[in-house]
Amino acid sequence: PVREAASFIDPEKGVATAAEALAGARDILAERFSEDQQARARMRELYARSGVLRSRVTAGKEEEGAKFRDYFEWQEPAAGAPSHRILAIRRGEKEGFLTLRIIAPEEEALGLLCGLFVKGEGAAAQQVRLAAEDGFKRLLSLAMETESRLALKERADREAIRVFAANLRELLLAPPLGGRNMLAIDPGFRTGCK
């Protein structure tokens, strides 16, 4: 790869050394890997299956954000997080007291990407491996975190609406005065009162 990269040295284009040419090639590969549909689909599955919801307190906001104290150092599997907790953490983040991250196991993610794109063990394969690692850390992990956050928010909203509807139904169908007997007058205008 170094010998091949030497042919791309061009000071006018800002490529002064073979190492810079290799770095540019790795950047191109990293972008391609992060946009690959199969890689994205597998990463989505990984984040859905193994993603971890992690919240931390924003530095200096411990006193002001006391109502979010439970989530100052919180971590749990995102797939099993209840909707009320997701919505509370998101509200804490929106108010500036918490930071929220959804993180997948990095070794598993890198193994998945390298399995898709790295063929062989030579020097060229090592460059592709570096590009895959860079693509995950710099591009793909952030994109997948954004998608996972959106999916969690949608799931939490659906669940919150379902719970609200069930509670409202019970409230509206409850007798107005509980178990007390009630006497009412029907003002039947046409036939008189009953």
mmCIF file with all atom_site columns, C-alpha atoms in Angstrom, residues 174-183:
data_model
loop_
_atom_site.group_PDB
_atom_site.id
_atom_site.type_symbol
_atom_site.label_atom_id
_atom_site.label_alt_id
_atom_site.label_comp_id
_atom_site.label_asym_id
_atom_site.label_entity_id
_atom_site.label_seq_id
_atom_site.pdbx_PDB_ins_code
_atom_site.Cartn_x
_atom_site.Cartn_y
_atom_site.Cartn_z
_atom_site.occupancy
_atom_site.B_iso_or_equiv
_atom_site.pdbx_formal_charge
_atom_site.auth_seq_id
_atom_site.auth_comp_id
_atom_site.auth_asym_id
_atom_site.auth_atom_id
_atom_site.pdbx_PDB_model_num
ATOM 1  C CA . ALA A 1 174 ? -66.011 5.258  36.437 1.00 0.00 ? 174 ALA A CA 1
ATOM 2  C CA . PRO A 1 175 ? -69.249 6.224  38.212 1.00 0.00 ? 175 PRO A CA 1
ATOM 3  C CA . PRO A 1 176 ? -69.286 9.963  38.896 1.00 0.00 ? 176 PRO A CA 1
ATOM 4  C CA . LEU A 1 177 ? -69.674 9.664  42.683 1.00 0.00 ? 177 LEU A CA 1
ATOM 5  C CA . GLY A 1 178 ? -68.065 6.280  43.193 1.00 0.00 ? 178 GLY A CA 1
ATOM 6  C CA . GLY A 1 179 ? -70.275 3.750  45.013 1.00 0.00 ? 179 GLY A CA 1
ATOM 7  C CA . ARG A 1 180 ? -72.864 6.279  46.285 1.00 0.00 ? 180 ARG A CA 1
ATOM 8  C CA . ASN A 1 181 ? -76.504 6.127  45.240 1.00 0.00 ? 181 ASN A CA 1
ATOM 9  C CA . MET A 1 182 ? -77.673 9.017  43.184 1.00 0.00 ? 182 MET A CA 1
ATOM 10 C CA . LEU A 1 183 ? -81.079 10.565 42.549 1.00 0.00 ? 183 LEU A CA 1
#
